[in-house]
Amino acid sequence: MPIRSLMKTSSDSIVNTVWRKSCLIVPSLITFDLSNLELQTRRIAESECDAVHLDVIDGQFSPSMPLGIETIAHLRKKTDLAFDVHVMAVKHDYFVDALLDIGVAQLTFHVETEAHIDRMLNRIRSAGVRAGVALKPATPLTTLEYVIETCDTVLLMLTNPGYSGTGNEFPVPYAERKIAALREMIDARGLDTSIEIDGRVSKAMIAKFAPAMVDQFVAGSVCISRVEPTTGLGELADLRRAILGAQSSGV
């Protein structure tokens, strides 16, 4: 019996088939034109995506503040997409409380700035939300040693948070090694913890790592053009269908 089955909390009782899908591709909202968020989420929903990735940044952890809490609260009323939220903050409490009130499906926070990781994970899961931790590229997997059993997901950043949109950042050279090591850790413990990757994720990377290595892919500017996002969204939908088709046929 997987260890996770002995540690379930109310978050496991939520009927949310989105996160059980193989090769879940989640478009990052900050890749799109932010002047009309309702239009962008509609485009995402029409492209066969079930979730949207939202970056909440405090301006200190990373030098950007693209989406505020009030904006996300208003957006929640405009779309049925599941919200996959990545909090990048020096202090998490305010953001986590506000996001839980708004209604999100999955919430990750950074281990580098959280003093009480177990407490925060349990706090999120007790609200019926999938909880996870995010790691910057150079943060070692040893930080997960005693908390991974409580994680519904682990988000590996392949670039430094907040900088990937500049075009000067590229996935770190040890990204594949880190992904493989995390997969080995999860499988060795018999967990059903998901692996999510973010930071200059390309279609080639999705094809390479899905579905055996990585479960969730945050699709940003490498895959989706801000000027014409519909084309990129369509290509991602085609890619996912091809991957799942190959998987079902045993290729």
PDB file of C-alpha atoms in Angstrom:
ATOM      1  CA  MET A   1       0.000   0.000   0.000  1.00  0.00           C
ATOM      2  CA  PRO A   2       1.461   3.408  -0.940  1.00  0.00           C
ATOM      3  CA  ILE A   3       2.557   5.523   2.009  1.00  0.00           C
ATOM      4  CA  ARG A   4       0.296   8.326   0.808  1.00  0.00           C
ATOM      5  CA  SER A   5      -2.799   6.191   1.445  1.00  0.00           C
ATOM      6  CA  LEU A   6      -1.926   6.143   5.147  1.00  0.00           C
ATOM      7  CA  MET A   7      -1.598   9.923   5.309  1.00  0.00           C
ATOM      8  CA  LYS A   8      -4.603  11.225   3.402  1.00  0.00           C
ATOM      9  CA  THR A   9      -6.393  14.340   4.580  1.00  0.00           C
ATOM     10  CA  SER A  10      -9.473  16.106   3.294  1.00  0.00           C
ATOM     11  CA  SER A  11      -7.697  17.235   0.122  1.00  0.00           C
ATOM     12  CA  ASP A  12      -7.855  13.673  -1.172  1.00  0.00           C
ATOM     13  CA  SER A  13     -11.642  13.614  -0.902  1.00  0.00           C
ATOM     14  CA  ILE A  14     -12.079  16.382  -3.457  1.00  0.00           C
ATOM     15  CA  VAL A  15     -13.515  15.171  -6.746  1.00  0.00           C
ATOM     16  CA  ASN A  16     -10.950  16.703  -9.074  1.00  0.00           C
ATOM     17  CA  THR A  17      -9.963  14.502 -11.978  1.00  0.00           C
ATOM     18  CA  VAL A  18      -7.772  17.237 -13.466  1.00  0.00           C
ATOM     19  CA  TRP A  19      -4.729  16.276 -11.415  1.00  0.00           C
ATOM     20  CA  ARG A  20      -5.018  12.562 -12.132  1.00  0.00           C
ATOM     21  CA  LYS A  21      -4.551  13.046 -15.864  1.00  0.00           C
ATOM     22  CA  SER A  22      -1.344  11.940 -17.545  1.00  0.00           C
ATOM     23  CA  CYS A  23       0.786  14.665 -19.126  1.00  0.00           C
ATOM     24  CA  LEU A  24      -1.098  17.643 -17.735  1.00  0.00           C
ATOM     25  CA  ILE A  25      -0.045  20.771 -19.638  1.00  0.00           C
ATOM     26  CA  VAL A  26      -0.897  23.951 -17.731  1.00  0.00           C
ATOM     27  CA  PRO A  27      -0.525  27.287 -19.577  1.00  0.00           C
ATOM     28  CA  SER A  28       1.010  30.075 -17.506  1.00  0.00           C
ATOM     29  CA  LEU A  29      -1.282  33.098 -17.486  1.00  0.00           C
ATOM     30  CA  ILE A  30       1.534  35.653 -17.276  1.00  0.00           C
ATOM     31  CA  THR A  31       2.631  34.512 -20.742  1.00  0.00           C
ATOM     32  CA  PHE A  32      -0.543  36.038 -22.180  1.00  0.00           C
ATOM     33  CA  ASP A  33      -1.670  39.632 -22.709  1.00  0.00           C
ATOM     34  CA  LEU A  34      -2.687  40.608 -19.174  1.00  0.00           C
ATOM     35  CA  SER A  35      -4.918  43.468 -20.312  1.00  0.00           C
ATOM     36  CA  ASN A  36      -7.833  41.060 -20.889  1.00  0.00           C
ATOM     37  CA  LEU A  37      -7.583  38.092 -18.556  1.00  0.00           C
ATOM     38  CA  GLU A  38     -11.124  36.865 -19.142  1.00  0.00           C
ATOM     39  CA  LEU A  39     -10.385  36.495 -22.857  1.00  0.00           C
ATOM     40  CA  GLN A  40      -7.134  34.667 -22.162  1.00  0.00           C
ATOM     41  CA  THR A  41      -8.704  32.157 -19.780  1.00  0.00           C
ATOM     42  CA  ARG A  42     -11.447  31.534 -22.335  1.00  0.00           C
ATOM     43  CA  ARG A  43      -8.791  30.794 -24.951  1.00  0.00           C
ATOM     44  CA  ILE A  44      -7.098  28.390 -22.563  1.00  0.00           C
ATOM     45  CA  ALA A  45     -10.360  26.587 -21.800  1.00  0.00           C
ATOM     46  CA  GLU A  46     -11.209  26.297 -25.499  1.00  0.00           C
ATOM     47  CA  SER A  47      -7.842  24.633 -26.159  1.00  0.00           C
ATOM     48  CA  GLU A  48      -8.809  21.554 -24.114  1.00  0.00           C
ATOM     49  CA  CYS A  49      -6.821  22.656 -21.062  1.00  0.00           C
ATOM     50  CA  ASP A  50      -8.386  22.053 -17.663  1.00  0.00           C
ATOM     51  CA  ALA A  51      -6.163  24.307 -15.574  1.00  0.00           C
ATOM     52  CA  VAL A  52      -4.255  27.573 -15.678  1.00  0.00           C
ATOM     53  CA  HIS A  53      -0.997  28.337 -13.870  1.00  0.00           C
ATOM     54  CA  LEU A  54      -0.930  31.535 -11.812  1.00  0.00           C
ATOM     55  CA  ASP A  55       2.296  33.051 -10.466  1.00  0.00           C
ATOM     56  CA  VAL A  56       1.866  35.115  -7.318  1.00  0.00           C
ATOM     57  CA  ILE A  57       5.042  37.079  -6.609  1.00  0.00           C
ATOM     58  CA  ASP A  58       5.646  39.527  -3.765  1.00  0.00           C
ATOM     59  CA  GLY A  59       8.273  41.609  -5.585  1.00  0.00           C
ATOM     60  CA  GLN A  60      10.962  40.599  -3.078  1.00  0.00           C
ATOM     61  CA  PHE A  61      11.423  36.902  -3.712  1.00  0.00           C
ATOM     62  CA  SER A  62      11.553  37.793  -7.407  1.00  0.00           C
ATOM     63  CA  PRO A  63      11.519  41.247  -9.062  1.00  0.00           C
ATOM     64  CA  SER A  64       8.014  41.101 -10.491  1.00  0.00           C
ATOM     65  CA  MET A  65       4.382  41.374  -9.382  1.00  0.00           C
ATOM     66  CA  PRO A  66       2.314  40.273 -12.402  1.00  0.00           C
ATOM     67  CA  LEU A  67      -0.873  39.099 -10.675  1.00  0.00           C
ATOM     68  CA  GLY A  68      -2.369  40.447  -7.470  1.00  0.00           C
ATOM     69  CA  ILE A  69      -4.728  38.733  -5.059  1.00  0.00           C
ATOM     70  CA  GLU A  70      -7.678  40.942  -6.005  1.00  0.00           C
ATOM     71  CA  THR A  71      -7.125  40.230  -9.692  1.00  0.00           C
ATOM     72  CA  ILE A  72      -7.154  36.491  -9.044  1.00  0.00           C
ATOM     73  CA  ALA A  73     -10.307  36.832  -6.930  1.00  0.00           C
ATOM     74  CA  HIS A  74     -12.107  38.597  -9.793  1.00  0.00           C
ATOM     75  CA  LEU A  75     -10.792  36.059 -12.293  1.00  0.00           C
ATOM     76  CA  ARG A  76     -12.137  33.193 -10.186  1.00  0.00           C
ATOM     77  CA  LYS A  77     -15.656  34.433 -10.978  1.00  0.00           C
ATOM     78  CA  LYS A  78     -14.994  34.432 -14.725  1.00  0.00           C
ATOM     79  CA  THR A  79     -13.701  30.921 -15.417  1.00  0.00           C
ATOM     80  CA  ASP A  80     -14.181  27.316 -14.377  1.00  0.00           C
ATOM     81  CA  LEU A  81     -10.524  26.466 -15.018  1.00  0.00           C
ATOM     82  CA  ALA A  82      -8.713  24.903 -12.084  1.00  0.00           C
ATOM     83  CA  PHE A  83      -6.193  27.328 -10.569  1.00  0.00           C
ATOM     84  CA  ASP A  84      -2.665  25.981 -10.141  1.00  0.00           C
ATOM     85  CA  VAL A  85      -0.972  28.666  -8.044  1.00  0.00           C
ATOM     86  CA  HIS A  86       2.762  29.076  -7.477  1.00  0.00           C
ATOM     87  CA  VAL A  87       3.517  31.470  -4.621  1.00  0.00           C
ATOM     88  CA  MET A  88       6.918  33.153  -4.718  1.00  0.00           C
ATOM     89  CA  ALA A  89       7.155  35.170  -1.531  1.00  0.00           C
ATOM     90  CA  VAL A  90       9.392  35.878   1.425  1.00  0.00           C
ATOM     91  CA  LYS A  91       6.397  35.413   3.740  1.00  0.00           C
ATOM     92  CA  HIS A  92       3.619  33.048   2.687  1.00  0.00           C
ATOM     93  CA  ASP A  93       0.855  33.404   5.279  1.00  0.00           C
ATOM     94  CA  TYR A  94      -1.069  36.315   3.757  1.00  0.00           C
ATOM     95  CA  PHE A  95      -0.971  34.895   0.241  1.00  0.00           C
ATOM     96  CA  VAL A  96      -1.899  31.357   1.267  1.00  0.00           C
ATOM     97  CA  ASP A  97      -4.857  32.485   3.387  1.00  0.00           C
ATOM     98  CA  ALA A  98      -6.169  34.755   0.633  1.00  0.00           C
ATOM     99  CA  LEU A  99      -5.792  32.123  -2.081  1.00  0.00           C
ATOM    100  CA  LEU A 100      -7.538  29.462  -0.018  1.00  0.00           C
ATOM    101  CA  ASP A 101     -10.444  31.868   0.435  1.00  0.00           C
ATOM    102  CA  ILE A 102     -10.576  32.553  -3.312  1.00  0.00           C
ATOM    103  CA  GLY A 103     -10.686  28.898  -4.261  1.00  0.00           C
ATOM    104  CA  VAL A 104      -7.695  27.238  -5.895  1.00  0.00           C
ATOM    105  CA  ALA A 105      -7.084  23.610  -6.815  1.00  0.00           C
ATOM    106  CA  GLN A 106      -3.329  23.316  -6.266  1.00  0.00           C
ATOM    107  CA  LEU A 107      -1.022  25.582  -4.280  1.00  0.00           C
ATOM    108  CA  THR A 108       2.767  25.430  -4.094  1.00  0.00           C
ATOM    109  CA  PHE A 109       5.159  27.542  -2.036  1.00  0.00           C
ATOM    110  CA  HIS A 110       8.941  27.746  -1.830  1.00  0.00           C
ATOM    111  CA  VAL A 111      10.859  25.725   0.731  1.00  0.00           C
ATOM    112  CA  GLU A 112      13.646  28.309   0.689  1.00  0.00           C
ATOM    113  CA  THR A 113      11.542  30.902   2.519  1.00  0.00           C
ATOM    114  CA  GLU A 114       9.210  28.782   4.658  1.00  0.00           C
ATOM    115  CA  ALA A 115      10.314  28.069   8.228  1.00  0.00           C
ATOM    116  CA  HIS A 116       7.510  25.589   8.940  1.00  0.00           C
ATOM    117  CA  ILE A 117       7.099  23.497   5.812  1.00  0.00           C
ATOM    118  CA  ASP A 118       5.061  20.694   7.399  1.00  0.00           C
ATOM    119  CA  ARG A 119       2.688  23.147   9.001  1.00  0.00           C
ATOM    120  CA  MET A 120       2.086  25.010   5.754  1.00  0.00           C
ATOM    121  CA  LEU A 121       1.494  21.816   3.772  1.00  0.00           C
ATOM    122  CA  ASN A 122      -1.020  20.547   6.316  1.00  0.00           C
ATOM    123  CA  ARG A 123      -2.718  23.932   6.445  1.00  0.00           C
ATOM    124  CA  ILE A 124      -3.288  23.878   2.684  1.00  0.00           C
ATOM    125  CA  ARG A 125      -4.369  20.242   2.557  1.00  0.00           C
ATOM    126  CA  SER A 126      -6.801  20.680   5.444  1.00  0.00           C
ATOM    127  CA  ALA A 127      -8.581  23.262   3.280  1.00  0.00           C
ATOM    128  CA  GLY A 128      -9.163  20.591   0.632  1.00  0.00           C
ATOM    129  CA  VAL A 129      -6.506  21.930  -1.733  1.00  0.00           C
ATOM    130  CA  ARG A 130      -3.612  20.017  -3.278  1.00  0.00           C
ATOM    131  CA  ALA A 131      -0.445  21.190  -1.539  1.00  0.00           C
ATOM    132  CA  GLY A 132       3.096  21.203  -2.818  1.00  0.00           C
ATOM    133  CA  VAL A 133       6.517  22.707  -2.452  1.00  0.00           C
ATOM    134  CA  ALA A 134       8.571  24.501  -5.082  1.00  0.00           C
ATOM    135  CA  LEU A 135      12.353  24.321  -5.364  1.00  0.00           C
ATOM    136  CA  LYS A 136      14.643  26.796  -7.080  1.00  0.00           C
ATOM    137  CA  PRO A 137      17.129  25.212  -9.506  1.00  0.00           C
ATOM    138  CA  ALA A 138      20.033  24.938  -7.060  1.00  0.00           C
ATOM    139  CA  THR A 139      17.983  23.817  -4.044  1.00  0.00           C
ATOM    140  CA  PRO A 140      18.898  20.174  -3.297  1.00  0.00           C
ATOM    141  CA  LEU A 141      16.296  17.429  -3.107  1.00  0.00           C
ATOM    142  CA  THR A 142      17.475  16.612   0.416  1.00  0.00           C
ATOM    143  CA  THR A 143      15.173  19.411   1.603  1.00  0.00           C
ATOM    144  CA  LEU A 144      12.288  17.043   0.779  1.00  0.00           C
ATOM    145  CA  GLU A 145      13.567  14.164   2.911  1.00  0.00           C
ATOM    146  CA  TYR A 146      10.979  14.466   5.681  1.00  0.00           C
ATOM    147  CA  VAL A 147       8.137  16.284   3.937  1.00  0.00           C
ATOM    148  CA  ILE A 148       7.653  14.624   0.566  1.00  0.00           C
ATOM    149  CA  GLU A 149       5.081  12.186   1.959  1.00  0.00           C
ATOM    150  CA  THR A 150       2.867  15.186   2.707  1.00  0.00           C
ATOM    151  CA  CYS A 151       3.275  16.729  -0.749  1.00  0.00           C
ATOM    152  CA  ASP A 152       0.661  16.236  -3.436  1.00  0.00           C
ATOM    153  CA  THR A 153       3.120  17.747  -5.894  1.00  0.00           C
ATOM    154  CA  VAL A 154       6.696  19.012  -6.121  1.00  0.00           C
ATOM    155  CA  LEU A 155       7.408  21.896  -8.483  1.00  0.00           C
ATOM    156  CA  LEU A 156      10.945  21.965  -9.854  1.00  0.00           C
ATOM    157  CA  MET A 157      12.035  25.322 -11.225  1.00  0.00           C
ATOM    158  CA  LEU A 158      14.345  24.861 -14.200  1.00  0.00           C
ATOM    159  CA  THR A 159      15.219  28.570 -14.303  1.00  0.00           C
ATOM    160  CA  ASN A 160      15.500  31.166 -11.575  1.00  0.00           C
ATOM    161  CA  PRO A 161      11.959  32.199 -10.539  1.00  0.00           C
ATOM    162  CA  GLY A 162      10.752  35.433 -12.083  1.00  0.00           C
ATOM    163  CA  TYR A 163      13.432  35.709 -14.748  1.00  0.00           C
ATOM    164  CA  SER A 164      12.446  33.210 -17.454  1.00  0.00           C
ATOM    165  CA  GLY A 165      10.416  35.784 -19.382  1.00  0.00           C
ATOM    166  CA  THR A 166      13.507  37.909 -20.000  1.00  0.00           C
ATOM    167  CA  GLY A 167      14.795  35.455 -22.600  1.00  0.00           C
ATOM    168  CA  ASN A 168      18.224  35.424 -20.968  1.00  0.00           C
ATOM    169  CA  GLU A 169      17.466  32.435 -18.765  1.00  0.00           C
ATOM    170  CA  PHE A 170      17.673  28.835 -19.905  1.00  0.00           C
ATOM    171  CA  PRO A 171      16.993  25.544 -18.106  1.00  0.00           C
ATOM    172  CA  VAL A 172      19.906  24.657 -15.866  1.00  0.00           C
ATOM    173  CA  PRO A 173      22.219  21.953 -17.284  1.00  0.00           C
ATOM    174  CA  TYR A 174      21.457  19.606 -14.396  1.00  0.00           C
ATOM    175  CA  ALA A 175      17.663  19.819 -14.867  1.00  0.00           C
ATOM    176  CA  GLU A 176      17.276  16.312 -16.278  1.00  0.00           C
ATOM    177  CA  ARG A 177      19.429  14.793 -13.549  1.00  0.00           C
ATOM    178  CA  LYS A 178      17.371  16.510 -10.862  1.00  0.00           C
ATOM    179  CA  ILE A 179      14.068  15.414 -12.417  1.00  0.00           C
ATOM    180  CA  ALA A 180      15.287  11.809 -12.614  1.00  0.00           C
ATOM    181  CA  ALA A 181      16.478  11.882  -8.997  1.00  0.00           C
ATOM    182  CA  LEU A 182      13.125  13.202  -7.801  1.00  0.00           C
ATOM    183  CA  ARG A 183      11.258  10.535  -9.768  1.00  0.00           C
ATOM    184  CA  GLU A 184      13.478   7.885  -8.201  1.00  0.00           C
ATOM    185  CA  MET A 185      12.804   9.292  -4.714  1.00  0.00           C
ATOM    186  CA  ILE A 186       9.036   9.264  -5.238  1.00  0.00           C
ATOM    187  CA  ASP A 187       8.912   5.796  -6.772  1.00  0.00           C
ATOM    188  CA  ALA A 188      11.229   4.289  -4.159  1.00  0.00           C
ATOM    189  CA  ARG A 189       8.852   5.404  -1.412  1.00  0.00           C
ATOM    190  CA  GLY A 190       5.740   4.221  -3.196  1.00  0.00           C
ATOM    191  CA  LEU A 191       4.212   7.700  -3.315  1.00  0.00           C
ATOM    192  CA  ASP A 192       1.764   9.200  -5.793  1.00  0.00           C
ATOM    193  CA  THR A 193       3.279  12.674  -5.491  1.00  0.00           C
ATOM    194  CA  SER A 194       3.225  14.508  -8.822  1.00  0.00           C
ATOM    195  CA  ILE A 195       6.241  16.161 -10.428  1.00  0.00           C
ATOM    196  CA  GLU A 196       5.676  19.550 -12.035  1.00  0.00           C
ATOM    197  CA  ILE A 197       8.319  21.506 -13.959  1.00  0.00           C
ATOM    198  CA  ASP A 198       8.407  25.200 -14.791  1.00  0.00           C
ATOM    199  CA  GLY A 199      10.857  27.545 -16.478  1.00  0.00           C
ATOM    200  CA  ARG A 200      11.429  27.684 -20.246  1.00  0.00           C
ATOM    201  CA  VAL A 201       9.653  24.371 -20.749  1.00  0.00           C
ATOM    202  CA  SER A 202       9.619  23.485 -24.457  1.00  0.00           C
ATOM    203  CA  LYS A 203       7.489  21.102 -26.506  1.00  0.00           C
ATOM    204  CA  ALA A 204      10.586  18.928 -26.939  1.00  0.00           C
ATOM    205  CA  MET A 205      10.941  18.677 -23.159  1.00  0.00           C
ATOM    206  CA  ILE A 206       7.286  17.732 -22.777  1.00  0.00           C
ATOM    207  CA  ALA A 207       7.673  14.997 -25.383  1.00  0.00           C
ATOM    208  CA  LYS A 208      10.809  13.729 -23.665  1.00  0.00           C
ATOM    209  CA  PHE A 209       9.635  13.660 -20.057  1.00  0.00           C
ATOM    210  CA  ALA A 210       5.946  12.743 -20.416  1.00  0.00           C
ATOM    211  CA  PRO A 211       4.392  10.697 -19.065  1.00  0.00           C
ATOM    212  CA  ALA A 212       6.944   8.487 -17.294  1.00  0.00           C
ATOM    213  CA  MET A 213       9.065  11.184 -15.631  1.00  0.00           C
ATOM    214  CA  VAL A 214       6.970  14.348 -15.249  1.00  0.00           C
ATOM    215  CA  ASP A 215       3.238  14.676 -14.598  1.00  0.00           C
ATOM    216  CA  GLN A 216       2.592  18.414 -14.975  1.00  0.00           C
ATOM    217  CA  PHE A 217       4.206  20.912 -17.332  1.00  0.00           C
ATOM    218  CA  VAL A 218       3.894  24.681 -16.981  1.00  0.00           C
ATOM    219  CA  ALA A 219       3.762  26.049 -20.523  1.00  0.00           C
ATOM    220  CA  GLY A 220       5.139  29.553 -20.882  1.00  0.00           C
ATOM    221  CA  SER A 221       6.651  31.831 -23.488  1.00  0.00           C
ATOM    222  CA  VAL A 222       8.702  29.097 -25.176  1.00  0.00           C
ATOM    223  CA  CYS A 223       5.485  27.314 -26.183  1.00  0.00           C
ATOM    224  CA  ILE A 224       2.974  30.161 -26.347  1.00  0.00           C
ATOM    225  CA  SER A 225       3.280  33.515 -28.105  1.00  0.00           C
ATOM    226  CA  ARG A 226       1.738  36.511 -26.373  1.00  0.00           C
ATOM    227  CA  VAL A 227       0.868  37.994 -29.770  1.00  0.00           C
ATOM    228  CA  GLU A 228      -0.857  34.862 -31.089  1.00  0.00           C
ATOM    229  CA  PRO A 229      -1.409  32.398 -28.234  1.00  0.00           C
ATOM    230  CA  THR A 230      -4.059  30.305 -29.995  1.00  0.00           C
ATOM    231  CA  THR A 231      -1.495  28.663 -32.283  1.00  0.00           C
ATOM    232  CA  GLY A 232       0.717  27.583 -29.399  1.00  0.00           C
ATOM    233  CA  LEU A 233      -2.236  26.314 -27.389  1.00  0.00           C
ATOM    234  CA  GLY A 234      -3.372  24.232 -30.357  1.00  0.00           C
ATOM    235  CA  GLU A 235       0.091  22.762 -30.817  1.00  0.00           C
ATOM    236  CA  LEU A 236       0.225  21.815 -27.138  1.00  0.00           C
ATOM    237  CA  ALA A 237      -3.165  20.107 -27.388  1.00  0.00           C
ATOM    238  CA  ASP A 238      -1.951  18.160 -30.430  1.00  0.00           C
ATOM    239  CA  LEU A 239       1.243  17.192 -28.611  1.00  0.00           C
ATOM    240  CA  ARG A 240      -0.642  15.907 -25.590  1.00  0.00           C
ATOM    241  CA  ARG A 241      -2.961  13.830 -27.769  1.00  0.00           C
ATOM    242  CA  ALA A 242       0.050  12.347 -29.568  1.00  0.00           C
ATOM    243  CA  ILE A 243       1.788  11.481 -26.286  1.00  0.00           C
ATOM    244  CA  LEU A 244      -1.300   9.854 -24.813  1.00  0.00           C
ATOM    245  CA  GLY A 245      -1.975   8.030 -28.080  1.00  0.00           C
ATOM    246  CA  ALA A 246       1.522   6.576 -28.076  1.00  0.00           C
ATOM    247  CA  GLN A 247       1.121   5.633 -24.419  1.00  0.00           C
ATOM    248  CA  SER A 248      -2.160   3.793 -24.989  1.00  0.00           C
ATOM    249  CA  SER A 249      -0.759   1.908 -27.979  1.00  0.00           C
ATOM    250  CA  GLY A 250       2.345   0.906 -26.063  1.00  0.00           C
ATOM    251  CA  VAL A 251       4.755   2.756 -28.362  1.00  0.00           C
TER     252      VAL A 251
END
